[in-house]
Amino acid sequence: MTAERLVVIGGDAAGMSAASQARRLKGPDELSITAFERGHFTSYSACGIPYWVSGDVGQRDDLIARHPQEHRARDIDLRMRTEVTEIDVAGQRVRGLDRDSGETSWTGFDKLVIATGARPVRPALPGMDAAGVHGVQTLDDGQALLDSLDRATGRRAVVIGAGYIGVEMAEAMLKRGFEVTVLNRGEQPMATLDPDMGRLVHDAMDGLGITTVNRAGVTAIRTGPDGRVSAVETADASYPADVVVLGIGVEPETALARAVGLPVGPHGGLLTDLSMRVVGHDNIWAGGDCVEVLDLVAGRTRHIALGTHANKHGQVIGSNVGGGYGTFPGVVGTAVSKVCDLEIARTGLREKDARAVGLRFVTATIESTGRAGYYPGAQPMTVKMLAEYRTGRLLGVQIVGRDGAAKRVDVAAVALTAGMTVEQMTALDLGYAPPFSPVWDPVLVAARKTVTALRKAGTA
């Protein structure tokens, strides 16, 4: 009996999780597995790169969950520094390019997993490819940034973008002793929050000594005589820079898939069914940052680049490829971050998200503390909640604060997944003791106030 041939494109979270899970279910006599990774590292935490750059994580290898030799010990033919440059869907083969030798070769497959990840958004502006301008998506990117910081003659960093990556990299630059300016095209930092909650993040960043400039669209990167970045230009001003970090976000890396006509969604990610099989292709699966997923609250697909989802996708794909069964039903859009000691969290829909899908809603915002007010160390926390008009169904929660603020969003994420109303949430039996929460947890206080808002609107 000839073993089936599985080919995996991408050696990080989704790809190697899929390969590893498939190997657990089928031995090498039943399933041969070949994986291609164009970089130097496998199975690492891209989400941890800002903390490595900042010095909070001491060594690059601390971010690596499994080295290539560990995968090879499990009978996975892992080919490092080999980039897949072409997929032949009809011929069931992929072309690999050895990035060190320049040699190319074809590898056949019976089943294919596409886990090509995402790439940092890099606008087509003058100077964007100059030395000293860095996107941060892979360990190679992180190492290049650290090397650049060592070469920088000055201590001025400009971060372009103020989303999760932008604020985390702003903190990293601050901890590295740089003077930090964040240029944000939007109304407030953290566009994943509503502007009123983003304003809290802006105030905190100002308090840390980070200069945040909103409504600042970058027009060009200026360079010095040595070809290295010297300033970032906007329509209104010029900001001196010895290093520039791109925190604009990422977009799905789907060039290979697009070239052969695989289906992509409105955000550029591959479209899959619940089993993570690419729509219309029985022997091709995709997962991780290169796919779109169903938003369970909005009822639409969206692109979310998070390691949590990528690892789940890989487990589902590996189970299905290996003869088992798994599905990925979708997400509610939960994410957390921090800038120094300020914690930022959101789940579900923002106001503009709700409007975009035709939902009417009410909102409520409360101020509370993470512990009982009299307990030492109690810190302020702001919680904003959205609920659907008439039904009272929870639509979204945003939290900004300190002292354990971020992980409180998990309560709301579970409530969203369960389709709970805000009135049902007020009766949740949450843990209480003064060191951990007030008698009324901030999330429950927000739920109570949202119920009141619904009653005032005549809907409850």
Protein backbone atom coordinates (compact mmCIF):
# COMPACT_ATOMS: atom_id res chain seq x y z
CA MET A 1 0.00 0.00 0.00
CA THR A 2 1.40 3.39 -1.03
CA ALA A 3 1.26 6.11 1.63
CA GLU A 4 -0.83 9.18 0.92
CA ARG A 5 1.21 12.34 0.37
CA LEU A 6 0.47 15.43 2.47
CA VAL A 7 2.23 18.68 1.60
CA VAL A 8 2.12 21.64 3.99
CA ILE A 9 3.08 25.16 2.89
CA GLY A 10 4.14 27.14 5.95
CA GLY A 11 6.05 26.02 9.02
CA ASP A 12 4.51 28.05 11.81
CA ALA A 13 1.39 27.66 13.95
CA ALA A 14 -1.30 26.43 11.57
CA GLY A 15 0.97 24.48 9.25
CA MET A 16 2.96 22.55 11.80
CA SER A 17 -0.05 22.03 14.08
CA ALA A 18 -1.79 20.42 11.10
CA ALA A 19 1.25 18.30 10.27
CA SER A 20 1.74 17.21 13.87
CA GLN A 21 -1.92 16.33 14.42
CA ALA A 22 -2.07 14.38 11.17
CA ARG A 23 1.05 12.47 12.21
CA ARG A 24 -0.53 11.56 15.56
CA LEU A 25 -3.41 9.95 13.68
CA LYS A 26 -1.46 8.28 10.89
CA GLY A 27 2.02 6.83 10.81
CA PRO A 28 4.55 7.31 8.00
CA ASP A 29 3.48 4.06 6.31
CA GLU A 30 0.00 5.52 5.81
CA LEU A 31 0.80 9.21 5.35
CA SER A 32 4.00 10.89 4.22
CA ILE A 33 4.27 14.54 5.28
CA THR A 34 6.42 17.16 3.59
CA ALA A 35 6.41 20.71 4.96
CA PHE A 36 8.01 23.80 3.42
CA GLU A 37 9.14 26.84 5.42
CA ARG A 38 10.83 29.74 3.67
CA GLY A 39 12.32 31.24 6.83
CA HIS A 40 14.81 30.09 9.44
CA PHE A 41 12.36 29.11 12.21
CA THR A 42 9.31 26.94 12.84
CA SER A 43 6.49 26.80 15.39
CA TYR A 44 7.18 30.12 17.08
CA SER A 45 5.11 32.81 18.76
CA ALA A 46 4.87 35.80 16.44
CA CYS A 47 2.69 37.47 19.09
CA GLY A 48 5.69 37.41 21.43
CA ILE A 49 8.02 39.33 19.12
CA PRO A 50 7.29 42.79 20.63
CA TYR A 51 8.20 41.44 24.07
CA TRP A 52 11.45 39.98 22.76
CA VAL A 53 12.29 43.29 21.11
CA SER A 54 11.50 45.14 24.34
CA GLY A 55 13.73 42.83 26.40
CA ASP A 56 10.89 41.35 28.46
CA VAL A 57 11.62 38.00 26.77
CA GLY A 58 15.33 37.37 27.04
CA GLN A 59 16.13 35.11 24.10
CA ARG A 60 14.74 34.55 20.63
CA ASP A 61 14.59 30.80 21.24
CA ASP A 62 12.24 31.39 24.16
CA LEU A 63 9.56 32.08 21.52
CA ILE A 64 10.11 28.80 19.68
CA ALA A 65 7.79 25.97 20.71
CA ARG A 66 9.34 23.32 18.48
CA HIS A 67 12.55 23.33 16.47
CA PRO A 68 12.89 21.76 12.99
CA GLN A 69 14.74 18.73 14.29
CA GLU A 70 11.87 17.97 16.66
CA HIS A 71 9.42 17.87 13.76
CA ARG A 72 11.79 15.72 11.72
CA ALA A 73 12.05 13.30 14.64
CA ARG A 74 8.30 12.73 14.15
CA ASP A 75 8.80 11.66 10.55
CA ILE A 76 7.87 15.00 9.05
CA ASP A 77 10.07 15.95 6.08
CA LEU A 78 10.53 19.60 6.99
CA ARG A 79 12.41 21.62 4.37
CA MET A 80 13.69 24.88 5.80
CA ARG A 81 14.61 27.94 3.74
CA THR A 82 12.49 26.49 0.94
CA GLU A 83 9.80 28.70 -0.54
CA VAL A 84 6.88 27.31 -2.50
CA THR A 85 6.65 29.48 -5.60
CA GLU A 86 3.90 27.69 -7.51
CA ILE A 87 0.96 25.38 -6.91
CA ASP A 88 -0.16 23.08 -9.72
CA VAL A 89 -3.69 22.20 -8.62
CA ALA A 90 -4.51 19.94 -11.58
CA GLY A 91 -1.18 18.14 -11.43
CA GLN A 92 -1.26 17.94 -7.62
CA ARG A 93 2.25 19.22 -7.07
CA VAL A 94 4.09 22.28 -5.74
CA ARG A 95 7.32 23.88 -6.89
CA GLY A 96 9.86 24.58 -4.13
CA LEU A 97 12.75 27.05 -4.34
CA ASP A 98 15.77 26.48 -2.10
CA ARG A 99 16.51 30.07 -1.05
CA ASP A 100 20.15 29.27 -0.32
CA SER A 101 21.12 27.27 -3.39
CA GLY A 102 18.59 28.66 -5.86
CA GLU A 103 17.60 25.15 -6.96
CA THR A 104 13.96 24.32 -7.70
CA SER A 105 12.07 21.03 -7.63
CA TRP A 106 8.51 19.71 -7.78
CA THR A 107 6.86 17.72 -4.98
CA GLY A 108 3.63 15.84 -5.52
CA PHE A 109 0.70 15.73 -3.10
CA ASP A 110 -2.57 13.96 -2.55
CA LYS A 111 -3.59 16.46 0.12
CA LEU A 112 -2.39 20.05 0.44
CA VAL A 113 -2.43 22.44 3.42
CA ILE A 114 -1.91 26.15 2.76
CA ALA A 115 -0.69 28.00 5.86
CA THR A 116 1.20 30.90 4.31
CA GLY A 117 0.33 33.36 7.07
CA ALA A 118 0.14 37.13 6.68
CA ARG A 119 2.49 39.92 5.72
CA PRO A 120 2.87 43.39 7.26
CA VAL A 121 1.04 46.10 5.36
CA ARG A 122 3.71 48.17 3.63
CA PRO A 123 2.21 51.10 1.71
CA ALA A 124 3.68 51.94 -1.69
CA LEU A 125 5.20 55.24 -0.56
CA PRO A 126 8.58 56.81 -1.36
CA GLY A 127 11.33 55.44 0.89
CA MET A 128 9.26 52.62 2.37
CA ASP A 129 11.97 50.09 1.47
CA ALA A 130 14.79 52.14 3.00
CA ALA A 131 17.20 50.68 5.52
CA GLY A 132 15.83 51.14 9.02
CA VAL A 133 12.15 50.61 8.07
CA HIS A 134 10.82 47.38 9.56
CA GLY A 135 7.70 45.30 9.48
CA VAL A 136 7.45 42.81 12.34
CA GLN A 137 5.71 39.54 11.49
CA THR A 138 8.32 36.77 11.71
CA LEU A 139 11.31 35.96 13.90
CA ASP A 140 13.51 36.96 10.98
CA ASP A 141 11.77 40.37 11.03
CA GLY A 142 12.33 40.69 14.77
CA GLN A 143 16.02 39.86 14.45
CA ALA A 144 16.39 42.37 11.62
CA LEU A 145 14.79 45.06 13.79
CA LEU A 146 17.06 44.31 16.75
CA ASP A 147 20.10 44.45 14.48
CA SER A 148 18.86 47.78 13.13
CA LEU A 149 18.42 49.18 16.64
CA ASP A 150 22.03 48.29 17.39
CA ARG A 151 23.17 50.14 14.27
CA ALA A 152 21.03 53.23 14.85
CA THR A 153 23.14 56.29 15.62
CA GLY A 154 20.28 58.16 17.30
CA ARG A 155 17.47 57.25 19.66
CA ARG A 156 14.36 58.39 17.78
CA ALA A 157 11.77 55.80 16.78
CA VAL A 158 8.66 56.43 14.73
CA VAL A 159 5.91 53.80 14.74
CA ILE A 160 3.48 54.04 11.84
CA GLY A 161 0.08 52.78 12.92
CA ALA A 162 -1.59 52.51 16.32
CA GLY A 163 -3.31 49.15 16.29
CA TYR A 164 -2.25 46.18 18.41
CA ILE A 165 1.13 45.85 16.71
CA GLY A 166 1.72 49.61 16.77
CA VAL A 167 1.08 50.15 20.48
CA GLU A 168 3.03 47.02 21.45
CA MET A 169 6.00 48.11 19.36
CA ALA A 170 5.75 51.65 20.78
CA GLU A 171 6.14 50.16 24.24
CA ALA A 172 9.06 48.02 23.03
CA MET A 173 10.86 51.06 21.60
CA LEU A 174 10.22 53.00 24.81
CA LYS A 175 11.72 50.21 26.89
CA ARG A 176 14.72 50.20 24.55
CA GLY A 177 15.36 53.81 25.50
CA PHE A 178 14.08 55.42 22.32
CA GLU A 179 12.08 58.63 22.03
CA VAL A 180 8.86 57.33 20.48
CA THR A 181 6.38 58.98 18.14
CA VAL A 182 3.32 57.08 16.92
CA LEU A 183 1.71 58.31 13.70
CA ASN A 184 -1.90 57.20 13.51
CA ARG A 185 -4.12 57.74 10.49
CA GLY A 186 -7.29 57.29 12.55
CA GLU A 187 -9.19 59.42 15.02
CA GLN A 188 -7.73 57.63 18.04
CA PRO A 189 -5.28 54.78 18.71
CA MET A 190 -6.59 51.22 18.65
CA ALA A 191 -9.11 51.36 15.84
CA THR A 192 -10.37 47.99 17.09
CA LEU A 193 -12.04 50.02 19.85
CA ASP A 194 -14.65 52.75 19.55
CA PRO A 195 -13.05 56.23 19.53
CA ASP A 196 -14.24 57.05 23.06
CA MET A 197 -12.37 54.00 24.38
CA GLY A 198 -9.40 54.65 22.11
CA ARG A 199 -9.10 58.07 23.73
CA LEU A 200 -8.30 56.34 27.03
CA VAL A 201 -5.43 54.54 25.33
CA HIS A 202 -4.19 57.81 23.84
CA ASP A 203 -4.20 59.50 27.25
CA ALA A 204 -2.28 56.61 28.80
CA MET A 205 0.33 56.65 26.02
CA ASP A 206 0.81 60.37 26.50
CA GLY A 207 1.31 59.75 30.21
CA LEU A 208 4.06 57.25 29.42
CA GLY A 209 5.93 59.76 27.30
CA ILE A 210 4.86 58.35 23.92
CA THR A 211 3.88 61.09 21.48
CA THR A 212 0.77 60.02 19.57
CA VAL A 213 -0.29 62.03 16.54
CA ASN A 214 -3.77 61.21 15.22
CA ARG A 215 -5.14 61.89 11.73
CA ALA A 216 -1.54 61.71 10.50
CA GLY A 217 -1.39 60.00 7.13
CA VAL A 218 2.20 59.21 6.15
CA THR A 219 3.22 60.49 2.70
CA ALA A 220 6.90 59.49 2.48
CA ILE A 221 9.97 58.15 4.25
CA ARG A 222 13.01 60.41 3.93
CA THR A 223 16.54 59.02 3.91
CA GLY A 224 20.00 60.41 4.65
CA PRO A 225 23.13 60.26 2.49
CA ASP A 226 23.76 56.69 3.69
CA GLY A 227 20.37 55.56 2.39
CA ARG A 228 19.06 54.95 5.90
CA VAL A 229 15.78 56.40 7.15
CA SER A 230 16.07 59.93 8.54
CA ALA A 231 12.47 61.15 8.85
CA VAL A 232 8.83 60.30 8.28
CA GLU A 233 6.73 62.82 6.38
CA THR A 234 3.04 63.54 6.73
CA ALA A 235 0.96 66.18 5.00
CA ASP A 236 1.46 68.51 7.97
CA ALA A 237 4.86 67.76 9.49
CA SER A 238 8.16 65.89 9.38
CA TYR A 239 9.20 63.56 12.21
CA PRO A 240 12.92 62.73 12.62
CA ALA A 241 13.55 59.00 12.83
CA ASP A 242 16.54 56.72 13.34
CA VAL A 243 14.31 53.66 13.01
CA VAL A 244 10.76 53.17 11.72
CA VAL A 245 8.46 50.31 12.71
CA LEU A 246 5.38 49.49 10.68
CA GLY A 247 2.38 48.82 12.90
CA ILE A 248 -0.29 49.33 10.27
CA GLY A 249 -1.47 45.76 10.46
CA VAL A 250 -1.17 42.68 8.30
CA GLU A 251 -2.92 41.24 5.26
CA PRO A 252 -3.36 37.60 4.22
CA GLU A 253 -0.46 36.15 2.25
CA THR A 254 -2.48 34.58 -0.54
CA ALA A 255 -0.53 35.35 -3.71
CA LEU A 256 0.11 31.64 -4.38
CA ALA A 257 -3.53 30.76 -3.90
CA ARG A 258 -4.81 33.66 -5.99
CA ALA A 259 -2.49 32.70 -8.84
CA VAL A 260 -4.32 29.38 -9.26
CA GLY A 261 -7.81 30.76 -8.70
CA LEU A 262 -8.52 29.54 -5.18
CA PRO A 263 -11.43 31.48 -3.65
CA VAL A 264 -10.72 34.52 -1.48
CA GLY A 265 -13.09 36.69 0.52
CA PRO A 266 -13.64 40.44 0.78
CA HIS A 267 -10.63 40.84 3.10
CA GLY A 268 -8.27 38.90 0.84
CA GLY A 269 -8.18 35.69 2.86
CA LEU A 270 -8.86 32.20 1.59
CA LEU A 271 -12.41 30.93 2.06
CA THR A 272 -12.93 27.56 3.74
CA ASP A 273 -15.80 25.48 5.01
CA LEU A 274 -16.24 24.42 8.64
CA SER A 275 -13.63 21.68 8.23
CA MET A 276 -11.12 24.32 7.00
CA ARG A 277 -11.24 22.77 3.51
CA VAL A 278 -10.85 25.39 0.77
CA VAL A 279 -14.25 25.96 -0.81
CA GLY A 280 -14.60 23.96 -4.01
CA HIS A 281 -11.46 21.84 -3.51
CA ASP A 282 -11.80 18.47 -1.79
CA ASN A 283 -8.08 17.90 -1.25
CA ILE A 284 -6.90 21.38 -0.23
CA TRP A 285 -7.15 22.87 3.27
CA ALA A 286 -6.07 26.26 4.58
CA GLY A 287 -5.66 27.81 8.02
CA GLY A 288 -4.01 30.52 10.06
CA ASP A 289 -3.47 34.12 9.08
CA CYS A 290 -4.09 33.46 5.36
CA VAL A 291 -7.81 32.64 5.78
CA GLU A 292 -11.01 34.47 6.62
CA VAL A 293 -13.20 33.18 9.42
CA LEU A 294 -16.87 33.57 10.27
CA ASP A 295 -17.74 36.28 12.77
CA LEU A 296 -20.46 34.63 14.84
CA VAL A 297 -21.90 37.95 15.98
CA ALA A 298 -21.91 39.85 12.68
CA GLY A 299 -22.61 36.82 10.47
CA ARG A 300 -19.85 37.81 8.03
CA THR A 301 -16.34 36.63 7.33
CA ARG A 302 -13.41 38.65 8.63
CA HIS A 303 -9.62 38.39 8.73
CA ILE A 304 -8.10 37.96 12.19
CA ALA A 305 -4.39 37.23 12.50
CA LEU A 306 -3.98 35.53 15.89
CA GLY A 307 -1.97 32.54 16.99
CA THR A 308 -4.89 31.18 19.01
CA HIS A 309 -6.99 30.77 15.88
CA ALA A 310 -4.07 29.48 13.81
CA ASN A 311 -3.33 26.66 16.24
CA LYS A 312 -7.01 25.68 16.37
CA HIS A 313 -7.18 25.71 12.57
CA GLY A 314 -4.16 23.43 12.45
CA GLN A 315 -5.69 20.97 14.88
CA VAL A 316 -8.90 20.85 12.87
CA ILE A 317 -7.07 20.43 9.56
CA GLY A 318 -4.74 17.77 10.94
CA SER A 319 -7.67 15.82 12.33
CA ASN A 320 -9.51 15.86 9.02
CA VAL A 321 -6.43 15.10 6.92
CA GLY A 322 -5.48 12.27 9.28
CA GLY A 323 -8.84 10.55 9.05
CA GLY A 324 -10.49 12.05 12.12
CA TYR A 325 -13.06 14.83 12.35
CA GLY A 326 -12.99 18.46 13.41
CA THR A 327 -14.65 21.79 12.66
CA PHE A 328 -13.92 25.44 13.33
CA PRO A 329 -17.28 27.19 13.77
CA GLY A 330 -16.05 30.79 13.90
CA VAL A 331 -15.02 33.55 16.28
CA VAL A 332 -16.48 36.44 18.26
CA GLY A 333 -13.45 38.68 17.76
CA THR A 334 -11.74 38.58 21.14
CA ALA A 335 -8.35 40.24 21.49
CA VAL A 336 -6.23 41.67 24.30
CA SER A 337 -3.11 43.80 24.37
CA LYS A 338 -1.23 46.21 26.59
CA VAL A 339 0.94 49.27 26.52
CA CYS A 340 3.13 49.20 29.63
CA ASP A 341 0.68 48.69 32.53
CA LEU A 342 -2.45 49.69 30.59
CA GLU A 343 -4.51 46.67 29.50
CA ILE A 344 -6.76 46.79 26.44
CA ALA A 345 -9.44 44.25 25.51
CA ARG A 346 -12.34 43.85 23.15
CA THR A 347 -14.75 41.19 21.93
CA GLY A 348 -17.70 41.26 19.58
CA LEU A 349 -18.75 44.32 17.62
CA ARG A 350 -17.85 48.00 17.81
CA GLU A 351 -20.52 50.59 17.12
CA LYS A 352 -19.54 50.90 13.45
CA ASP A 353 -19.47 47.11 13.06
CA ALA A 354 -23.03 46.86 14.33
CA ARG A 355 -24.18 49.62 12.00
CA ALA A 356 -22.42 48.00 9.05
CA VAL A 357 -24.48 44.81 9.41
CA GLY A 358 -27.75 46.64 10.03
CA LEU A 359 -28.07 46.12 13.79
CA ARG A 360 -29.69 48.69 16.07
CA PHE A 361 -28.17 48.84 19.52
CA VAL A 362 -27.76 50.67 22.81
CA THR A 363 -24.52 51.27 24.67
CA ALA A 364 -23.47 51.78 28.27
CA THR A 365 -20.09 52.73 29.74
CA ILE A 366 -19.12 52.37 33.38
CA GLU A 367 -16.14 53.20 35.57
CA SER A 368 -15.14 50.66 38.21
CA THR A 369 -12.07 49.04 39.74
CA GLY A 370 -10.46 45.64 39.32
CA ARG A 371 -10.56 44.92 43.04
CA ALA A 372 -12.72 46.07 45.93
CA GLY A 373 -12.23 49.82 46.17
CA TYR A 374 -10.85 49.58 49.70
CA TYR A 375 -8.37 46.82 48.85
CA PRO A 376 -4.76 47.97 48.33
CA GLY A 377 -3.78 48.32 44.69
CA ALA A 378 -7.29 48.79 43.28
CA GLN A 379 -6.99 50.47 39.88
CA PRO A 380 -9.61 52.10 37.65
CA MET A 381 -11.25 50.22 34.80
CA THR A 382 -13.61 51.37 32.05
CA VAL A 383 -16.06 48.92 30.48
CA LYS A 384 -18.21 49.67 27.44
CA MET A 385 -21.01 47.32 26.39
CA LEU A 386 -23.23 47.10 23.31
CA ALA A 387 -26.56 45.26 23.24
CA GLU A 388 -29.05 44.74 20.45
CA TYR A 389 -32.12 46.95 20.45
CA ARG A 390 -35.28 45.08 21.58
CA THR A 391 -33.71 41.64 22.08
CA GLY A 392 -31.05 42.76 24.56
CA ARG A 393 -28.58 40.31 23.01
CA LEU A 394 -24.98 41.15 23.89
CA LEU A 395 -23.15 42.49 20.83
CA GLY A 396 -19.78 43.60 22.14
CA VAL A 397 -17.60 44.64 25.08
CA GLN A 398 -14.52 46.84 25.31
CA ILE A 399 -12.37 47.17 28.43
CA VAL A 400 -9.50 49.54 29.18
CA GLY A 401 -7.80 49.59 32.55
CA ARG A 402 -5.19 48.08 34.81
CA ASP A 403 -5.03 45.39 37.47
CA GLY A 404 -6.41 42.42 35.53
CA ALA A 405 -8.67 44.36 33.19
CA ALA A 406 -7.87 42.54 29.96
CA LYS A 407 -8.77 38.97 30.87
CA ARG A 408 -12.18 40.04 32.15
CA VAL A 409 -13.18 40.19 28.51
CA ASP A 410 -13.26 36.38 28.51
CA VAL A 411 -16.53 36.47 30.45
CA ALA A 412 -18.04 38.57 27.68
CA ALA A 413 -16.56 36.30 24.98
CA VAL A 414 -18.30 33.29 26.51
CA ALA A 415 -21.55 35.24 26.80
CA LEU A 416 -21.32 36.26 23.14
CA THR A 417 -20.65 32.69 22.04
CA ALA A 418 -23.64 31.51 24.04
CA GLY A 419 -25.89 34.24 22.60
CA MET A 420 -26.74 35.60 26.04
CA THR A 421 -28.68 38.77 26.70
CA VAL A 422 -27.27 41.43 28.96
CA GLU A 423 -30.06 40.75 31.46
CA GLN A 424 -29.01 37.11 31.63
CA MET A 425 -25.45 38.26 32.21
CA THR A 426 -26.42 40.21 35.33
CA ALA A 427 -27.13 36.88 37.07
CA LEU A 428 -23.80 35.24 36.21
CA ASP A 429 -22.18 33.58 39.22
CA LEU A 430 -18.68 35.06 38.98
CA GLY A 431 -15.90 34.60 41.48
CA TYR A 432 -15.62 37.23 44.21
CA ALA A 433 -13.13 38.16 46.87
CA PRO A 434 -11.84 41.70 47.60
CA PRO A 435 -8.34 41.06 46.14
CA PHE A 436 -9.89 40.02 42.82
CA SER A 437 -13.11 41.96 42.29
CA PRO A 438 -15.62 44.31 43.81
CA VAL A 439 -18.86 42.70 45.01
CA TRP A 440 -20.30 43.59 41.62
CA ASP A 441 -17.75 42.71 38.98
CA PRO A 442 -17.20 45.52 36.43
CA VAL A 443 -18.57 43.38 33.60
CA LEU A 444 -21.78 42.79 35.56
CA VAL A 445 -22.06 46.47 36.43
CA ALA A 446 -21.84 47.25 32.72
CA ALA A 447 -24.50 44.63 31.99
CA ARG A 448 -26.84 46.18 34.58
CA LYS A 449 -26.36 49.64 33.12
CA THR A 450 -26.98 48.31 29.62
CA VAL A 451 -30.25 46.74 30.80
CA THR A 452 -31.24 50.17 32.15
CA ALA A 453 -30.35 51.74 28.78
CA LEU A 454 -32.53 49.20 27.01
CA ARG A 455 -35.46 50.00 29.32
CA LYS A 456 -35.05 53.72 28.71
CA ALA A 457 -35.11 53.02 24.99
CA GLY A 458 -38.38 51.14 25.51
CA THR A 459 -36.99 47.79 24.43
CA ALA A 460 -36.89 45.81 27.65
